[in-house]
Amino acid sequence: MVAVRRDPARARVSKPKRGPSPRLPAGPDGFAQLVAFCRDAYLEVDRAGVVTQWNPRAEQVLGWRRHEVIGREITETALPECIGPSPFVRARKGALDTEVAELGWRGVRSGEGVRRKVELLHKQGHRIVADGLLFTVGSGASGGIAGFLYDGRGSASPGGPLSHADLHDRLTGLPNRVLFESRLARAVATAGSIPGAVAVVLLDLDRFQAINNSVGHETGDRVLAAVAGRLRRAAGDAELFARFGGDEFLALFRSGDGPVGDVASAFIERARLALAEPFEVAGSEVFLDASVGVALNTFGVDDPSTLLSNAEAAMYRAKQRGGSRVETFGESMRIEVVDRMTTEHSLHRALERSELMLHYQPVVELGELTTVGMEALVRWQHPSQGLVPPCRFIPVAEESGLIIPIGAWVLEEACHQLRDWQREGRTGPRGMVEVNISARQIDDPHIVRTVEGILSRTGLPPRHLTLEITETALMADAASALLVLRALKDIGVLLAIDDFGTGYSSLSYLQRFPLDILKVDSNFVEDLGAGAGGEGEEIVSAVINLAHALGLKVVAEGVETEQQLDALRSLGCDFAQGFLFSRPLPAADLIAAFGLQVSA
Ligand code: C2E
Ligand code: MG
Ligand code: MG
């Protein structure tokens, strides 16, 4: 048995080339929270011009959502070349704006920085001119430029007054986000410290993307216009009803003499009834529903942007809980938001400080019980919390966009590891490494190039890499996922559908995607082997037969007992993974424990 020698610098995450890297002046967690709740837009780009910070207010002012900009060059979104030279672009060109750089940290600490007019592009296409306070963050190769933008409400022509067209949505004729925000600011200012005098209701249509995908954007737009009409009627007594963007609508309620929660609830009821009436879409009837978030000016909230972000947080909670429901922002959600912010911020540092590491779990072939591959599973060695499992940070990484650099690191590290094992003669000619890819990575326009780059850098032949994508991620936007999967397949990697049985389990989709492997979720495996012919056995048997009919190999996840193993063998399952064989372990421990031989 040969001990594996790993390059310690590579055994943990190294700083990603294009990844987020906040370098904050003092009390980083406090700063991250400050930025999150700050009423000014805050953004940061690194030396490569890649956006690394984008607070909720920046989302509102510039229309771009965090997940749309983080990890991408700013020139691809809010600052296209046509806008002209800017400190943010100069950062991209590798030469930090000297005037900004000279001030550096001194500028931040003294609250000075450099004041400049900054021009950026709103997602809806109009220019935003704002006063910016700019300063450098970090230094040398890890330096970048940060800016607070004041007064960035935006104007269609620099400095000019806002026209009707600037304040209304073209498709629905409803007031837009800019008008809503200004009305909200006025309502909050008038309400003063009367808690519960202002309510914001945010409605986001459920599964609207699916309609757009199936009938096209033009028809989708017609449905949105019809939805807007119905909701506006339902919002009769609102102070303002607006389109927030996409399939999101906002209602503002205020009352001079008491809480407005009841009025808002009555509106939501009417709105949901209005949506429940069928819509005619391409000759058939479609029923819609919405996820609704409500926020009141309680909890000492006295600024419009926090109220709006609270309504968004509540709406996301409604979505997370399956949609078609209403959530109101409350204390527990507030704590959760702060927790998430803290996790997100520490996660940035995790990347910088090489706190991420991989564990590997053997995948076993059921005929000879030989190891044929290893699934790479990421872990976070948190300085104070110990080993943090992925379920505690992957969702935050996905939401913040950090999953792009994290995912790239995981891929590179896992490919290096297998290449090392191959060189040491530990793997047979078909030994595999399996890497999980999240939905957000599939959406990343650079994913194919990233995978190609990693394969060529590590020298791992593509047929030794399997990318695992969960069923839910595939179905979220099936049309574009299909294109990406085909492109990945063209590189020569294998594709697996992960956690099969936990999502839509759409069997017809299985046929459409260029998949090689199906991983049956552990929930089904759990029911196996208790007694012959149980319901669990029937389901697993049906899934295995279907997968085989489609030419897919089947991996059973979460195998813990001999009985489950026997049942799976008798059902003709090809491979298995689970604690029965081994828990996920660091590469060196796997070798120490088993002398690791990946033999296929
Ligand atoms: P997954 O891809 O389905 O991974 C299998 C999970 O089941 C792992 O949890 C593994 O430790 C656990 N497991 C394996 N055998 C058994 C067993 O016999 N019994 C039980 N009860 N559990 C078993 P883990 O490592 O906590 O990962 C959870 C999920 O986090 C993964 O599910 C995957 O979806 C995600 N994940 C992990 N690493 C990454 C990553 O690098 N990138 C992305 N995007 N997601 C990751
Ligand atoms: Mg997996
Ligand atoms: Mg799984």
XYZ file of C-alpha atoms and ligand atoms in Angstrom:
648
model
C 0.000 0.000 0.000
C 1.461 3.324 -1.025
C 0.560 6.406 0.918
C -0.732 9.130 -1.311
C 1.347 12.265 -1.268
C -0.760 15.257 -1.949
C 0.420 18.733 -2.520
C -0.874 20.338 0.682
C -1.493 23.624 -1.082
C -3.760 21.845 -3.504
C -5.448 19.585 -1.019
C -7.519 22.544 0.079
C -9.125 25.243 -1.927
C -6.793 27.797 -3.414
C -7.978 31.248 -4.262
C -10.052 31.071 -7.438
C -8.872 33.179 -10.322
C -12.207 34.762 -10.970
C -13.870 34.210 -7.649
C -15.324 36.589 -5.093
C -12.794 37.997 -2.687
C -14.035 40.642 -0.345
C -11.269 42.322 1.572
C -12.985 44.330 4.176
C -11.667 47.091 6.367
C -12.615 45.905 9.847
C -14.986 43.478 11.529
C -15.767 41.689 8.245
C -19.001 40.039 9.365
C -20.271 43.357 10.630
C -19.274 44.984 7.373
C -21.056 42.318 5.317
C -24.228 42.902 7.295
C -23.876 46.621 7.011
C -23.539 46.298 3.264
C -26.491 43.921 3.086
C -28.822 46.277 4.865
C -27.280 49.477 3.588
C -29.624 51.835 1.820
C -27.006 52.695 -0.802
C -26.051 50.451 -3.631
C -22.713 48.743 -2.963
C -20.648 46.853 -5.503
C -17.180 45.499 -5.735
C -15.112 44.215 -8.642
C -11.809 42.417 -8.482
C -8.817 43.172 -10.658
C -10.209 41.060 -13.470
C -13.365 43.188 -13.438
C -15.367 40.293 -11.996
C -18.176 41.354 -9.680
C -17.598 40.071 -6.160
C -20.139 42.058 -4.124
C -23.597 43.334 -5.025
C -25.945 44.251 -2.227
C -29.774 44.172 -2.263
C -29.901 47.910 -2.874
C -27.699 47.479 -5.964
C -30.247 44.939 -7.197
C -32.960 47.529 -6.814
C -31.085 50.449 -8.325
C -29.564 48.568 -11.235
C -32.179 45.889 -11.837
C -29.544 43.124 -11.978
C -29.980 40.356 -9.433
C -26.952 39.238 -7.477
C -26.916 35.808 -9.006
C -26.922 37.403 -12.450
C -23.780 39.453 -11.831
C -21.627 37.790 -9.147
C -18.808 35.848 -10.747
C -19.246 37.594 -14.113
C -17.260 40.431 -15.562
C -19.052 43.707 -14.955
C -18.764 44.505 -18.664
C -21.160 41.656 -19.392
C -23.960 43.281 -17.422
C -24.084 46.681 -15.767
C -21.079 48.232 -17.459
C -20.833 47.302 -21.134
C -17.962 48.815 -23.119
C -20.371 51.288 -24.754
C -20.743 53.111 -21.432
C -17.134 54.173 -21.707
C -14.198 54.403 -19.341
C -14.927 54.041 -15.669
C -12.948 53.148 -12.571
C -14.627 49.744 -12.602
C -13.455 49.080 -16.152
C -9.982 50.314 -15.352
C -9.877 47.701 -12.631
C -10.659 45.164 -15.314
C -7.789 46.307 -17.473
C -5.459 45.372 -14.625
C -4.374 48.909 -13.773
C -6.196 50.091 -10.705
C -7.403 53.622 -11.062
C -4.484 55.513 -9.528
C -6.472 58.273 -7.890
C -8.629 55.665 -6.175
C -5.643 53.480 -5.350
C -3.696 56.261 -3.669
C -6.446 56.767 -1.151
C -6.704 53.046 -0.554
C -7.534 52.030 2.951
C -6.953 55.476 4.305
C -9.876 56.647 2.199
C -12.145 53.954 3.596
C -11.206 54.492 7.197
C -11.575 58.207 7.058
C -14.825 57.838 5.139
C -13.350 59.821 2.250
C -12.595 57.753 -0.810
C -12.938 59.399 -4.179
C -16.224 60.919 -5.206
C -17.060 60.432 -8.858
C -20.095 60.392 -11.087
C -20.566 56.802 -12.152
C -22.611 55.700 -15.117
C -24.019 52.194 -15.271
C -26.608 50.336 -17.308
C -29.890 49.285 -15.726
C -31.014 45.774 -16.664
C -33.972 47.254 -18.502
C -31.621 49.189 -20.750
C -31.606 52.746 -19.405
C -28.571 54.479 -17.992
C -28.163 55.123 -14.301
C -26.045 58.060 -13.305
C -25.112 58.148 -9.652
C -22.665 59.815 -7.332
C -20.195 57.183 -6.259
C -17.810 56.915 -3.336
C -15.038 54.724 -4.673
C -12.191 53.081 -2.864
C -9.774 50.221 -3.279
C -10.065 46.938 -1.475
C -7.242 44.495 -0.931
C -3.950 45.004 -2.669
C -1.780 43.567 -5.386
C -3.243 40.729 -7.404
C -6.133 40.331 -4.985
C -7.026 44.013 -5.130
C -10.152 45.488 -6.544
C -12.396 48.497 -6.522
C -15.484 49.013 -4.414
C -18.079 51.711 -4.641
C -21.113 52.971 -2.810
C -23.568 54.625 -5.191
C -25.728 57.404 -3.873
C -28.811 58.787 -5.448
C -28.857 56.022 -8.000
C -32.551 56.084 -8.670
C -31.656 56.522 -12.270
C -32.715 58.697 -15.070
C -33.312 57.825 -18.678
C -31.077 60.654 -19.788
C -28.271 61.657 -17.447
C -29.496 64.204 -15.004
C -32.860 64.769 -16.715
C -36.248 64.521 -15.000
C -38.025 61.143 -15.002
C -40.616 60.787 -17.739
C -43.826 58.725 -17.666
C -41.984 56.053 -19.674
C -39.213 55.939 -17.044
C -41.742 55.264 -14.324
C -43.977 52.725 -16.032
C -43.574 49.246 -17.377
C -43.933 49.037 -21.140
C -45.639 45.626 -21.288
C -48.315 46.041 -18.629
C -48.582 49.818 -18.323
C -48.229 49.397 -14.553
C -45.979 51.629 -12.439
C -42.458 50.171 -12.411
C -39.949 49.544 -9.665
C -38.562 53.083 -9.722
C -41.979 54.655 -9.117
C -42.798 52.018 -6.514
C -39.629 52.726 -4.595
C -40.182 56.432 -4.547
C -43.798 55.976 -3.360
C -42.610 53.494 -0.751
C -39.979 55.937 0.495
C -42.674 58.578 0.897
C -45.038 56.161 2.682
C -42.311 55.078 5.101
C -41.290 58.679 5.790
C -44.911 59.660 6.480
C -45.512 56.644 8.706
C -42.606 57.771 10.880
C -42.322 55.398 13.785
C -45.873 53.997 13.655
C -45.251 50.254 13.358
C -47.544 48.358 11.000
C -48.622 51.443 9.070
C -47.010 50.351 5.802
C -47.189 46.952 4.129
C -45.400 45.690 1.041
C -46.767 42.603 -0.720
C -44.572 40.884 -3.319
C -46.177 38.289 -5.603
C -44.056 36.018 -7.762
C -45.863 33.701 -10.162
C -45.099 30.034 -9.639
C -43.652 28.027 -12.523
C -44.099 30.871 -14.959
C -40.773 29.965 -16.567
C -42.336 26.704 -17.690
C -45.034 28.616 -19.602
C -42.420 30.792 -21.262
C -40.418 27.718 -22.174
C -43.318 25.808 -23.615
C -45.169 28.538 -25.531
C -42.450 31.125 -26.122
C -41.833 34.589 -24.772
C -44.387 36.425 -26.908
C -47.266 34.327 -25.630
C -45.701 34.471 -22.168
C -45.807 38.263 -22.353
C -49.496 38.193 -23.271
C -50.201 36.016 -20.233
C -48.242 38.455 -18.038
C -50.269 41.378 -19.357
C -53.501 39.485 -18.553
C -52.185 38.601 -15.088
C -51.287 42.264 -14.504
C -54.829 43.353 -15.417
C -56.450 40.894 -13.019
C -54.087 41.667 -10.170
C -54.511 45.408 -10.611
C -58.277 44.995 -10.214
C -57.721 42.855 -7.127
C -55.443 45.579 -5.715
C -58.187 48.206 -5.866
C -57.489 49.720 -2.452
C -53.699 49.631 -2.641
C -51.674 52.805 -2.482
C -49.775 51.574 -5.541
C -49.656 48.381 -7.574
C -46.564 47.892 -9.706
C -44.623 45.412 -11.786
C -41.374 44.632 -10.032
C -39.911 42.963 -13.111
C -40.329 39.562 -14.806
C -43.247 37.745 -13.250
C -43.112 39.708 -9.986
C -45.672 42.258 -8.840
C -45.724 44.584 -5.854
C -48.518 46.166 -3.871
C -48.074 48.952 -1.346
C -50.602 49.508 1.430
C -50.566 52.288 3.960
C -52.849 53.508 6.637
C -52.655 56.580 8.752
C -54.621 55.105 11.612
C -53.712 51.524 12.218
C -52.138 48.292 11.007
C -52.581 47.420 7.362
C -52.009 43.662 7.664
C -55.716 42.871 7.284
C -56.082 44.991 4.158
C -53.039 43.292 2.657
C -54.408 39.822 3.531
C -57.736 40.629 1.883
C -55.868 41.732 -1.258
C -53.821 38.523 -1.330
C -56.983 36.459 -1.081
C -58.561 38.355 -4.004
C -55.327 38.128 -5.999
C -55.093 34.364 -5.622
C -58.742 33.934 -6.596
C -58.116 36.115 -9.641
C -55.163 33.940 -10.663
C -57.087 30.725 -10.081
C -59.464 31.562 -12.957
C -57.986 29.815 -15.985
C -55.878 31.750 -18.509
C -56.131 30.857 -22.141
C -52.650 29.996 -23.381
C -52.098 28.729 -26.913
C -55.542 27.169 -27.074
C -55.488 25.483 -23.687
C -56.380 26.533 -20.154
C -53.625 27.293 -17.681
C -54.037 27.857 -13.952
C -51.623 30.087 -12.133
C -50.703 30.706 -8.548
C -48.128 32.820 -6.795
C -45.658 32.777 -3.941
C -46.371 35.795 -1.807
C -44.122 37.654 0.626
C -45.430 40.273 3.023
C -43.400 42.784 5.017
C -44.661 45.410 7.449
C -42.727 48.337 8.878
C -42.342 46.598 12.215
C -39.095 45.426 13.876
C -37.819 48.990 13.800
C -37.695 48.937 9.995
C -37.839 52.507 8.881
C -36.238 52.481 5.480
C -37.824 51.485 2.192
C -35.029 49.259 0.895
C -35.059 47.045 3.983
C -38.829 46.747 3.768
C -38.521 45.663 0.170
C -35.761 43.155 0.883
C -37.832 41.765 3.745
C -40.766 41.221 1.390
C -38.364 39.463 -0.983
C -36.976 37.257 1.769
C -40.534 36.289 2.732
C -41.403 35.549 -0.892
C -38.319 33.335 -1.271
C -39.366 31.472 1.863
C -42.797 30.896 0.276
C -41.040 29.560 -2.861
C -38.737 27.329 -0.838
C -41.723 25.837 0.888
C -43.181 24.768 -2.419
C -44.889 27.939 -3.675
C -48.633 28.706 -3.741
C -48.414 30.189 -0.272
C -48.027 33.384 1.712
C -45.192 34.121 4.133
C -44.858 37.191 6.312
C -41.441 38.493 7.303
C -40.946 37.981 11.024
C -38.280 37.779 13.679
C -37.186 34.230 12.848
C -36.763 35.199 9.222
C -34.742 38.239 10.221
C -32.369 36.069 12.210
C -32.170 33.672 9.301
C -31.321 36.478 6.875
C -28.536 37.696 9.155
C -27.303 34.089 9.554
C -27.247 33.633 5.828
C -25.364 36.853 5.356
C -22.805 35.772 7.937
C -22.446 32.345 6.332
C -22.101 33.926 2.922
C -19.435 36.257 4.132
C -17.458 33.524 5.896
C -17.798 31.441 2.765
C -16.001 34.141 0.790
C -13.205 33.844 3.325
C -13.350 30.057 3.120
C -12.323 30.354 -0.500
C -9.562 32.781 0.300
C -8.278 30.834 3.251
C -8.391 27.379 1.723
C -10.947 26.053 4.192
C -12.763 23.838 1.702
C -11.769 20.224 1.216
C -13.064 17.111 -0.519
C -14.127 13.786 0.880
C -14.529 10.803 -1.410
C -17.043 7.984 -1.260
C -16.444 4.758 -3.198
C -18.930 3.636 -5.834
C -19.023 -0.149 -5.868
C -19.885 -2.460 -8.747
C -22.394 -5.026 -7.495
C -21.142 -8.062 -9.417
C -17.659 -8.396 -7.945
C -18.053 -5.715 -5.254
C -15.094 -3.798 -6.659
C -14.666 -0.048 -6.418
C -15.176 1.549 -9.806
C -15.282 5.202 -8.881
C -15.312 7.868 -6.213
C -17.876 10.573 -5.622
C -16.260 13.852 -4.547
C -18.213 15.552 -1.749
C -17.233 18.990 -0.571
C -16.716 19.872 3.129
C -15.952 23.141 4.868
C -13.390 23.073 7.645
C -14.803 26.092 9.476
C -12.343 27.741 11.896
C -14.827 27.731 14.789
C -17.659 25.395 13.734
C -15.585 22.373 12.700
C -16.474 20.313 9.655
C -19.556 21.831 8.028
C -21.588 19.520 5.724
C -22.585 20.752 2.267
C -26.290 21.064 3.099
C -25.347 23.952 5.413
C -23.472 26.017 2.853
C -24.177 24.834 -0.708
C -27.623 26.542 -0.762
C -26.021 29.824 0.368
C -23.275 29.383 -2.222
C -25.917 28.783 -4.884
C -27.944 31.815 -3.968
C -24.937 34.137 -3.798
C -23.278 32.876 -6.959
C -20.273 31.643 -4.963
C -21.055 28.144 -6.200
C -19.403 29.089 -9.500
C -15.867 29.455 -8.078
C -16.497 26.754 -5.445
C -17.818 24.337 -8.063
C -14.832 25.029 -10.317
C -12.464 24.360 -7.431
C -14.236 21.080 -6.571
C -13.989 19.947 -10.175
C -10.321 20.803 -10.500
C -9.396 19.233 -7.183
C -11.341 16.032 -7.919
C -9.844 15.697 -11.408
C -6.333 16.229 -10.016
C -6.993 13.574 -7.395
C -8.086 10.962 -9.879
C -5.151 11.800 -12.147
C -2.828 11.266 -9.158
C -4.485 7.921 -8.393
C -4.106 6.928 -12.029
C -0.404 7.818 -11.992
C 0.047 5.799 -8.804
C -1.592 2.849 -10.524
C -4.502 2.778 -8.124
C -7.220 2.918 -10.751
C -8.056 0.614 -13.590
C -8.622 1.766 -17.154
C -12.188 2.871 -16.460
C -11.931 4.305 -12.913
C -14.172 7.326 -12.494
C -14.546 10.398 -10.358
C -18.086 11.770 -9.855
C -18.592 15.471 -9.211
C -21.831 17.214 -8.231
C -22.884 20.185 -10.317
C -25.614 22.527 -9.183
C -28.324 24.255 -11.214
C -26.559 27.577 -10.952
C -23.468 26.085 -12.603
C -25.569 24.709 -15.445
C -26.873 28.268 -15.974
C -23.328 29.630 -16.091
C -22.524 30.529 -19.692
C -18.893 29.519 -19.108
C -19.570 26.037 -17.727
C -18.501 24.134 -20.829
C -15.272 26.130 -21.147
C -14.623 25.672 -17.425
C -14.910 21.880 -17.654
C -12.769 21.760 -20.789
C -10.123 23.958 -19.166
C -9.971 21.793 -16.052
C -9.687 18.583 -18.047
C -6.877 19.962 -20.118
C -5.030 21.428 -17.120
C -5.265 18.226 -15.103
C -4.728 15.954 -18.080
C -7.672 13.753 -17.065
C -9.292 12.110 -20.082
C -12.957 13.220 -20.155
C -14.356 9.678 -20.046
C -13.126 9.373 -16.442
C -15.289 12.255 -15.212
C -18.977 11.957 -14.395
C -20.962 15.108 -13.709
C -23.947 14.588 -11.407
C -26.909 16.881 -11.774
C -29.979 16.601 -9.590
C -33.331 15.905 -11.106
C -34.679 19.196 -9.743
C -31.857 21.190 -11.345
C -32.531 19.571 -14.706
C -36.241 20.283 -14.619
C -35.948 23.905 -13.449
C -35.189 25.047 -16.967
C -35.231 21.879 -19.004
C -34.799 23.540 -22.399
C -31.540 25.310 -21.613
C -30.286 22.435 -19.430
C -30.672 20.177 -22.451
C -28.410 22.404 -24.566
C -25.736 22.582 -21.877
C -25.849 18.844 -21.268
C -25.431 18.143 -24.968
C -22.410 20.454 -25.085
C -20.911 18.746 -22.019
C -21.585 15.370 -23.557
C -19.737 16.493 -26.679
C -16.618 17.018 -24.574
C -16.796 13.324 -23.723
C -17.683 13.389 -20.010
C -20.401 11.139 -18.585
C -23.615 12.535 -17.135
C -25.630 11.253 -14.206
C -29.018 12.267 -12.889
C -28.684 12.509 -9.108
C -31.270 11.981 -6.346
C -33.682 10.380 -8.792
C -37.131 10.099 -7.273
C -37.031 13.239 -5.157
C -38.210 15.701 -7.792
C -40.577 15.516 -10.704
C -39.319 12.080 -11.742
C -40.500 12.842 -15.220
C -39.750 9.666 -17.077
C -40.222 11.229 -20.496
C -37.476 13.715 -19.667
C -35.053 10.916 -18.944
C -35.221 10.004 -22.579
C -34.570 13.547 -23.777
C -31.408 14.193 -21.798
C -28.129 12.616 -22.933
C -27.636 10.734 -19.648
C -25.427 7.744 -18.871
C -26.210 7.025 -15.236
C -29.224 7.244 -12.949
C -28.715 7.498 -9.192
C -31.675 6.209 -7.206
C -32.185 8.383 -4.147
C -31.459 6.875 -0.750
C -35.105 7.357 0.316
C -36.073 4.446 -1.898
C -33.101 2.327 -0.899
C -34.044 2.786 2.748
C -37.266 0.820 2.190
C -35.473 -2.154 0.643
C -34.774 -5.500 2.185
C -37.151 -5.222 5.147
C -39.378 -7.918 3.693
C -39.664 -9.324 0.210
C -41.850 -7.563 -2.311
C -42.601 -4.370 -0.365
C -43.704 -1.203 -2.125
C -40.155 0.219 -1.999
C -38.898 -2.844 -3.833
C -41.488 -2.415 -6.569
C -40.536 1.202 -7.125
C -36.794 0.515 -7.245
C -37.376 -2.432 -9.548
C -39.464 -0.275 -11.908
C -36.841 2.478 -11.926
C -34.014 0.008 -12.615
C -35.921 -1.620 -15.471
C -36.814 1.709 -17.003
C -33.242 2.997 -16.723
C -31.909 -0.168 -18.341
C -34.475 0.100 -21.128
C -33.138 3.602 -21.801
C -29.557 2.338 -21.786
C -28.630 3.917 -18.421
C -26.590 2.309 -15.663
C -28.076 2.494 -12.181
C -26.346 3.507 -8.939
C -28.206 3.000 -5.654
C -27.388 5.690 -3.062
C -27.335 5.343 0.711
C -26.858 1.565 0.992
C -26.410 0.808 4.687
C -27.319 -2.865 5.201
C -26.535 -6.286 3.736
C -30.282 -6.773 3.185
C -30.465 -3.686 1.029
C -27.408 -4.867 -0.887
C -28.950 -8.303 -1.499
C -32.227 -6.755 -2.625
C -30.423 -4.430 -5.032
C -28.394 -7.283 -6.491
C -31.487 -9.364 -7.059
C -33.176 -6.412 -8.756
C -30.271 -6.113 -11.201
C -28.890 -2.795 -9.935
C -25.438 -2.073 -11.393
C -23.626 -0.047 -8.714
C -24.069 1.119 -5.133
C -22.726 3.667 -2.697
C -23.273 3.869 1.008
C -22.018 3.569 4.545
C -22.083 -0.233 4.167
C -18.987 0.124 1.968
C -17.536 3.359 3.287
C -18.445 6.780 4.555
C -17.070 9.658 2.511
C -13.444 10.147 3.680
C -10.456 12.331 2.865
C -8.358 10.765 0.107
C -5.494 9.856 2.441
C -7.852 8.184 4.969
C -9.479 6.118 2.245
C -6.103 4.757 1.274
C -5.117 4.166 4.887
C -8.375 2.311 5.566
C -8.772 0.309 2.378
C -5.500 0.542 0.491
C -7.787 1.927 -2.161
C -7.888 0.120 -5.456
C -10.278 1.534 -8.036
C -10.233 -1.436 -10.279
C -12.631 -1.074 -13.174
P -25.480 13.564 -3.115
O -24.726 13.983 -4.314
O -26.709 12.782 -3.328
O -24.450 12.807 -2.196
C -24.777 11.714 -1.406
C -24.962 12.105 0.024
O -25.406 10.980 0.763
C -23.668 12.557 0.711
O -24.021 13.542 1.674
C -23.211 11.296 1.420
O -22.399 11.539 2.537
C -24.531 10.740 1.859
N -24.452 9.283 2.037
C -23.680 8.413 1.377
N -23.911 7.146 1.792
C -24.856 7.223 2.747
C -25.531 6.222 3.566
O -25.303 5.048 3.492
N -26.477 6.699 4.433
C -26.757 8.004 4.545
N -27.687 8.378 5.412
N -26.145 8.975 3.773
C -25.216 8.568 2.894
P -23.232 14.880 1.808
O -21.768 14.663 1.575
O -23.653 15.525 3.071
O -23.738 15.702 0.566
C -25.073 16.092 0.481
C -25.368 16.701 -0.837
O -24.649 17.932 -0.999
C -24.931 15.856 -2.025
O -25.886 14.860 -2.239
C -24.873 16.881 -3.118
O -26.158 17.128 -3.617
C -24.402 18.111 -2.355
N -22.974 18.275 -2.594
C -21.924 17.693 -2.000
N -20.762 18.115 -2.532
C -21.093 18.987 -3.498
C -20.340 19.774 -4.437
O -19.102 19.722 -4.514
N -21.035 20.580 -5.282
C -22.403 20.631 -5.254
N -23.035 21.436 -6.121
N -23.138 19.902 -4.413
C -22.495 19.100 -3.542
Mg -24.170 13.205 -5.960
Mg -27.692 11.873 -4.490
